[in-house]
CSV table of C-alpha atoms in Angstrom, one decimal:
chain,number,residue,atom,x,y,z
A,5,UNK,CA,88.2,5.2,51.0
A,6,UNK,CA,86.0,8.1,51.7
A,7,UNK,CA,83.4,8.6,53.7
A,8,UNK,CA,79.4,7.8,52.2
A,9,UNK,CA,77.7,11.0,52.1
A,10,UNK,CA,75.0,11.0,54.8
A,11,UNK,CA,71.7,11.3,53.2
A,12,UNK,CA,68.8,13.7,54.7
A,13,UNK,CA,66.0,12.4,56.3
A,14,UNK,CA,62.7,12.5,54.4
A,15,UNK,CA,60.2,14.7,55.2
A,16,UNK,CA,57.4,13.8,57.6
A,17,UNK,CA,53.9,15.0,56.1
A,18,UNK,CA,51.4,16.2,59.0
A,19,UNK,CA,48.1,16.1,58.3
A,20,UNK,CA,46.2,19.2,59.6
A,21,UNK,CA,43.5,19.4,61.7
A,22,UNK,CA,39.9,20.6,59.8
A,23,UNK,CA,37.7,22.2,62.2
A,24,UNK,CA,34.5,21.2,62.9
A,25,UNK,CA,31.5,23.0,61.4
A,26,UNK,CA,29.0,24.4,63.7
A,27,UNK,CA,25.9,23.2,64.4
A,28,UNK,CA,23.0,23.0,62.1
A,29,UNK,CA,20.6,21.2,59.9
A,30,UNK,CA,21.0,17.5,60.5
A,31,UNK,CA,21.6,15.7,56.9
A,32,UNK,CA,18.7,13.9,55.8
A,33,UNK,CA,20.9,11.1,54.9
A,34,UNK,CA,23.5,10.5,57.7
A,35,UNK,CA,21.9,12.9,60.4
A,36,UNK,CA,25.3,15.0,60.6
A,37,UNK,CA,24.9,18.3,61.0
A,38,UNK,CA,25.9,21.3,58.5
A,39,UNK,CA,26.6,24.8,58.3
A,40,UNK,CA,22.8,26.5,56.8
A,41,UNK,CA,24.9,27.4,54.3
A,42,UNK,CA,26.0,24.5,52.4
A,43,UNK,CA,24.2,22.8,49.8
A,44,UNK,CA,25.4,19.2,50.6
A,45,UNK,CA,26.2,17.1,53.5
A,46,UNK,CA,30.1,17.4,54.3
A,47,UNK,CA,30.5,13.6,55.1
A,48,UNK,CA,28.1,11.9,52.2
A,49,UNK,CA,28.1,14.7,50.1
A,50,UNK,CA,24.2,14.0,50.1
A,51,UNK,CA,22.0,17.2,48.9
A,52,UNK,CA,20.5,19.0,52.1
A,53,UNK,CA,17.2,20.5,50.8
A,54,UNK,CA,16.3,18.5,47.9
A,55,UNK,CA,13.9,19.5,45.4
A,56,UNK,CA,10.4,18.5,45.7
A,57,UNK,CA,9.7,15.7,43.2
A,58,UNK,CA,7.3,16.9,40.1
A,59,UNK,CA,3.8,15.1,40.1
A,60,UNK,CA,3.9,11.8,38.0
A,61,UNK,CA,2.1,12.7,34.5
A,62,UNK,CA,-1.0,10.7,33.0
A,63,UNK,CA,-0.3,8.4,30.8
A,64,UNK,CA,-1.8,10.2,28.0
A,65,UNK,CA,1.0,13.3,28.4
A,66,UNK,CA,4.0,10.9,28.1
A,67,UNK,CA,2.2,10.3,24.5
A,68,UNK,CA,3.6,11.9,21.3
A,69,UNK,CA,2.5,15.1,20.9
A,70,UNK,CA,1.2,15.4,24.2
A,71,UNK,CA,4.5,14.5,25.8
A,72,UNK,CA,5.8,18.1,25.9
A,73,UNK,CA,5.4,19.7,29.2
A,74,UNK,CA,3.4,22.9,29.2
A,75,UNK,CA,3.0,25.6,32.1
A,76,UNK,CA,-0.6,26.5,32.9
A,77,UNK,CA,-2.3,28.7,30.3
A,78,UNK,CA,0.1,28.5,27.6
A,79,UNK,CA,-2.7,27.8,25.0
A,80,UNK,CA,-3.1,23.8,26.0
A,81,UNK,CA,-6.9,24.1,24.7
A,82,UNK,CA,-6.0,25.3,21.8
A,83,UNK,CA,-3.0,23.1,21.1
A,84,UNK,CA,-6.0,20.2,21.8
A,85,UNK,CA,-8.2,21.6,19.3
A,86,UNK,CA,-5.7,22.3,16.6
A,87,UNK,CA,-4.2,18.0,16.6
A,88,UNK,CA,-8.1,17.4,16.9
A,89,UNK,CA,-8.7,19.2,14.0
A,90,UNK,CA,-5.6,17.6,11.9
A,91,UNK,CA,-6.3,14.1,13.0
A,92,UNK,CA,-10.2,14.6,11.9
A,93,UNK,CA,-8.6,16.3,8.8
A,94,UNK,CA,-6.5,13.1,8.3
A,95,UNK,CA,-9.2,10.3,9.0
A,96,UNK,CA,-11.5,12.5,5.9
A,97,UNK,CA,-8.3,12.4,3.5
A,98,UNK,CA,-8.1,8.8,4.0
A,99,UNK,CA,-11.4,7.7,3.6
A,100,UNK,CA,-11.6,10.1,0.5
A,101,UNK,CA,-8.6,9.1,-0.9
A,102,UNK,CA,-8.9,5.5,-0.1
A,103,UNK,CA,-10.5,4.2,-3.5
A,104,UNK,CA,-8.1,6.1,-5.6
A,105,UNK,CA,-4.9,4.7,-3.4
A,106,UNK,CA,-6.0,1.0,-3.4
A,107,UNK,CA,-6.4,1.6,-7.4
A,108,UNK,CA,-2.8,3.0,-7.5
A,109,UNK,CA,-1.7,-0.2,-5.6
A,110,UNK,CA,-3.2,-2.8,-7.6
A,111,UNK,CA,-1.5,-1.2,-10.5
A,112,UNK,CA,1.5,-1.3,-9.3
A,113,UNK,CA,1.4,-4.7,-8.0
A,114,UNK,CA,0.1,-5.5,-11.7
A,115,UNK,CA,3.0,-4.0,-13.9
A,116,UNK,CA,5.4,-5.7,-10.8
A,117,UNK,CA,3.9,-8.9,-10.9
A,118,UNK,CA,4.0,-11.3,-13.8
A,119,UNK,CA,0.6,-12.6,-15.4
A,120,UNK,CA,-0.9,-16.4,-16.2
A,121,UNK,CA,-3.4,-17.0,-18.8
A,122,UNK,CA,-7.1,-18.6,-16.7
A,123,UNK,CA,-9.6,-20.0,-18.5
A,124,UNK,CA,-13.3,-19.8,-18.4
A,125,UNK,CA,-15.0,-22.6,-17.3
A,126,UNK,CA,-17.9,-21.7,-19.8
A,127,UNK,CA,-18.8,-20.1,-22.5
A,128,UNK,CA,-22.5,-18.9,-24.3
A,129,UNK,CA,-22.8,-16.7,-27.7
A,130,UNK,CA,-26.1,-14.9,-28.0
A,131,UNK,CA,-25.5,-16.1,-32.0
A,132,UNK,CA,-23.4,-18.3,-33.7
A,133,UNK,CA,-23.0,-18.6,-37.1
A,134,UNK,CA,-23.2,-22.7,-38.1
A,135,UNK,CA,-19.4,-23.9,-37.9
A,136,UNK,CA,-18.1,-21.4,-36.1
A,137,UNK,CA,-19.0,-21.6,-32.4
A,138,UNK,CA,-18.0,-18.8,-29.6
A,139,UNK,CA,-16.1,-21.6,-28.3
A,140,UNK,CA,-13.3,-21.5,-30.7
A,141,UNK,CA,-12.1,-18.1,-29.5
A,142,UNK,CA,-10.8,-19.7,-26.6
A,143,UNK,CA,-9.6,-22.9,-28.2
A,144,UNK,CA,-6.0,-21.3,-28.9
A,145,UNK,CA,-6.0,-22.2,-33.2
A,146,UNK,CA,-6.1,-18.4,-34.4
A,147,UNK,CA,-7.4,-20.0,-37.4
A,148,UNK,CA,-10.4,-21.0,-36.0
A,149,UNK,CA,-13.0,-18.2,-34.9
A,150,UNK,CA,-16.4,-17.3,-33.7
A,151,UNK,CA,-18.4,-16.3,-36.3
A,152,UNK,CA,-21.3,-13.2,-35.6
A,153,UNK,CA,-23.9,-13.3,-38.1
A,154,UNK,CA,-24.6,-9.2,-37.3
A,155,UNK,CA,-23.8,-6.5,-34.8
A,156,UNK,CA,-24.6,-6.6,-31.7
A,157,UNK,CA,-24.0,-10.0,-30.8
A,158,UNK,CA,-22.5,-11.1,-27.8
A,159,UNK,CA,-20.2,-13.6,-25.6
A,160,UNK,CA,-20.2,-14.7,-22.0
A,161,UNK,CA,-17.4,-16.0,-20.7
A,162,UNK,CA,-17.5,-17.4,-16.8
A,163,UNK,CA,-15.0,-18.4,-14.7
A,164,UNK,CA,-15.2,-20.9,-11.6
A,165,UNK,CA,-13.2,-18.1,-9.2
A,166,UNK,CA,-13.4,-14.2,-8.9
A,167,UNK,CA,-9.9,-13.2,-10.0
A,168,UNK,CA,-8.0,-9.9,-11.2
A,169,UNK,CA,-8.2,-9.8,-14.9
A,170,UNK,CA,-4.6,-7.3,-15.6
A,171,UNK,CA,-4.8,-7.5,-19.3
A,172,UNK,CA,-6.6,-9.0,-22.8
A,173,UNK,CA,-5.9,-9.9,-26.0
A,174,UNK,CA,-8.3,-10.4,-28.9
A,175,UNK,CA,-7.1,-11.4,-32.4
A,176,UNK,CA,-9.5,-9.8,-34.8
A,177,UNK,CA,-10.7,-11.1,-37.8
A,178,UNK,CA,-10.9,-14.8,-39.0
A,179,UNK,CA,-7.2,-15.4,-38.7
A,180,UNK,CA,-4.1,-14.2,-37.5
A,181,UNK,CA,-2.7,-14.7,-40.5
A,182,UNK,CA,-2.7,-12.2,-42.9
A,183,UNK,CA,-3.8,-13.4,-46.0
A,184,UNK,CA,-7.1,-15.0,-44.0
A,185,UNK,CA,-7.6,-11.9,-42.1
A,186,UNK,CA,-10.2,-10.2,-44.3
A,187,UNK,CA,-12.0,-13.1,-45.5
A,188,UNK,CA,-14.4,-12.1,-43.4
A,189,UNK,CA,-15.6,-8.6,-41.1
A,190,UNK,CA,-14.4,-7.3,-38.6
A,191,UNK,CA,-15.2,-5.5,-35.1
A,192,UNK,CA,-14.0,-2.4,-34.4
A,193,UNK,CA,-15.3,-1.6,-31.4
A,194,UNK,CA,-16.3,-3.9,-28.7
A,195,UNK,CA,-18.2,-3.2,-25.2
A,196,UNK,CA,-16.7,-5.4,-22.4
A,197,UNK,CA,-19.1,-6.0,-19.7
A,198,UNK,CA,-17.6,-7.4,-16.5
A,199,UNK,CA,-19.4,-8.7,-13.7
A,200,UNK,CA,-18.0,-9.5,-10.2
A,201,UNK,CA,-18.7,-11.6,-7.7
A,202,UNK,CA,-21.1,-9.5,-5.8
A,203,UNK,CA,-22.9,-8.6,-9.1
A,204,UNK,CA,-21.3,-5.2,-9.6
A,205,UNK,CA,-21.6,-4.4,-13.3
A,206,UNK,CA,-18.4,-2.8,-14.8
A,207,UNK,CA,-18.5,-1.5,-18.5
A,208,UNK,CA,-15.4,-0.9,-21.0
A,209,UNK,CA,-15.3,0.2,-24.8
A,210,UNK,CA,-12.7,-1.3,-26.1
A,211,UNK,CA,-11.3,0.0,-29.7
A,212,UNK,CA,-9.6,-2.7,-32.0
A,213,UNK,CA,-7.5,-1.6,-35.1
A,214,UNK,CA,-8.4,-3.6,-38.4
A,215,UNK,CA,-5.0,-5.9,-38.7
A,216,UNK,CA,-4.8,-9.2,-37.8
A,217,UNK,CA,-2.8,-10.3,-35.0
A,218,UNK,CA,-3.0,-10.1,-30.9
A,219,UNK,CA,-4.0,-7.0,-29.5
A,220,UNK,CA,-3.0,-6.9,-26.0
A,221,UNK,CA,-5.2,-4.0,-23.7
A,222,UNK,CA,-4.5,-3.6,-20.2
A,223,UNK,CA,-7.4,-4.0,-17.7
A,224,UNK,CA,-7.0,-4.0,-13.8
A,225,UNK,CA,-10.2,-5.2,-12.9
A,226,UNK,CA,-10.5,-7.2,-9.5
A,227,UNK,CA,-13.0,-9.3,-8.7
A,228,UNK,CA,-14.1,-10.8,-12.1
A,229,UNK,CA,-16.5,-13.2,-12.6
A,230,UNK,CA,-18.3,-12.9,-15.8
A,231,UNK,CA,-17.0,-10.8,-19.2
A,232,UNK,CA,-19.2,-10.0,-21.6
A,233,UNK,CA,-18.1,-9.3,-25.0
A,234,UNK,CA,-20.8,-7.0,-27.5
A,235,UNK,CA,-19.1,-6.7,-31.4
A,236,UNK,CA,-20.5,-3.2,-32.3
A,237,UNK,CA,-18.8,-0.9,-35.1
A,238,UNK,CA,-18.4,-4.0,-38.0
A,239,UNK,CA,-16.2,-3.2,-41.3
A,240,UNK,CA,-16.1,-5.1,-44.2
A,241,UNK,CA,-20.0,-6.4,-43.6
A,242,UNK,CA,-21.5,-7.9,-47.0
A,243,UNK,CA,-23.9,-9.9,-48.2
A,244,UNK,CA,-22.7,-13.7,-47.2
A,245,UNK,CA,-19.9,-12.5,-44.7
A,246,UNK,CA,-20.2,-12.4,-40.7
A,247,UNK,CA,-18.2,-11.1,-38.0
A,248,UNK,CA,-15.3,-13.2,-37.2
A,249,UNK,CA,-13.6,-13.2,-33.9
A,250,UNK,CA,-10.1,-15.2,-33.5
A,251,UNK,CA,-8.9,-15.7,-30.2
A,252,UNK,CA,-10.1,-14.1,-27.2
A,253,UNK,CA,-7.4,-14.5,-23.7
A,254,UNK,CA,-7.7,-13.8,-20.3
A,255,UNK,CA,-4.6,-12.6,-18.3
A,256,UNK,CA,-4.5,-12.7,-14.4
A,257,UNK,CA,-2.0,-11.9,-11.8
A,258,UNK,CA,-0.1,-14.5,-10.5
């Protein structure tokens, strides 16, 4: 056998001796004192000579778009001035565009929403012709009407709620059918009156074509109460005929 090869002995790490640093400022942290030149303490690594601390800002500066710091005359009055000016600026747009935004709203929300037929609770002709009373242009029979006896004469219609009215329809004529449609005149124009709750007076000319059926016309009124129909602009007027008026409904928003 041969002889185990002797191994060599590891080497023996010596740590070396760091000299101490002179004397100086005491650390504000641990008291142990550094060279003036460092920057931070050599035992807790803590910083010597600290910056002083910036005053807490007012609560109104940590606001956008006051949060931005600013150094002292760099144009803060004017900065004030200029987000016064677009705020005022702002608050006038508003208020003068208020009306025509709340209009573009409630149309939208009409053409979005779907509409319900409401009914009025009463209803009073300033002339009826005998047989024909205004009530039948609500009954839902387009071959029953409300007869005129001249121009000019109107219908009330009142409702037991203020409501939106979004669209109506009138069926012109004394039927919806065709071959009754001409029996007797027509309206081709009508002024709608609408009164809301609050007695604001609204007023509409409507134009009506001469054929018989529905005619649908879109509204967006808000707050109606009242609606009064005047029949102006009669065709087809003669010696023993009268205005006839079909059907007369109410759409609201639901």
């Amino acid at each position: 056998m041969r002889p185990a090869k002797p191994v060599a002995p590891r080497p023996v790490v010596r740590q070396t001796a760091v000299p101490e640093e002179g004397e100086g400022v005491p650390c504000p942290s641990c008291a142990t004192p550094n060279l003036p030149s460092r920057r931070f303490c050599r035992r807790c690594a803590a910083e010597l000579q600290p910056a002083a601390k910036a005053a807490p800002l007012p609560w109104w500066r940590t606001v956008w778009p006051f949060r931005r710091r600013v150094r002292a005359s760099s144009g803060r009055g004017v900065r004030l001035l200029v987000i016064l000016a677009v705020v005022l600026a702002l608050c006038a747009g508003g208020f003068l565009l208020l009306p025509a935004g709340r209009a573009l709203l409630e149309d939208t929300r009409d053409k979005l929403g779907k509409a319900k037929p409401v009914t009025p609770v009463g209803i009073e002709a300033s002339a009826e012709v005998p047989g024909h009373p205004a009530k039948n242009s609500t009954d839902g029979l387009s071959d029953r009407y409300w007869g005129a006896p001249a121009p000019g004469a109107s219908v009330t219609y009142t409702f037991g709620k203020p409501f939106r009215l979004v669209d109506l329809i009138i069926t012109n004529g004394a039927s919806a059918k065709p071959e009754a449609y001409a029996g007797q005149a027509r309206a081709l124009q009508v002024t709608m009156e609408v009164t809301s709750q609050d007695g604001e007076k609204r007023t509409k000319q409507l134009t009506l074509s001469d054929k018989p059926g529905p005619q649908p016309i879109p509204t967006g009124i808000s707050d109606v109460r009242t609606i009064r129909l005047v029949l102006r602009s009669p065709t087809g007027l003669a010696k023993g005929r009268h205005l006839a008026v079909a059907e007369v409904e109410f759409f609201q928003r639901s």
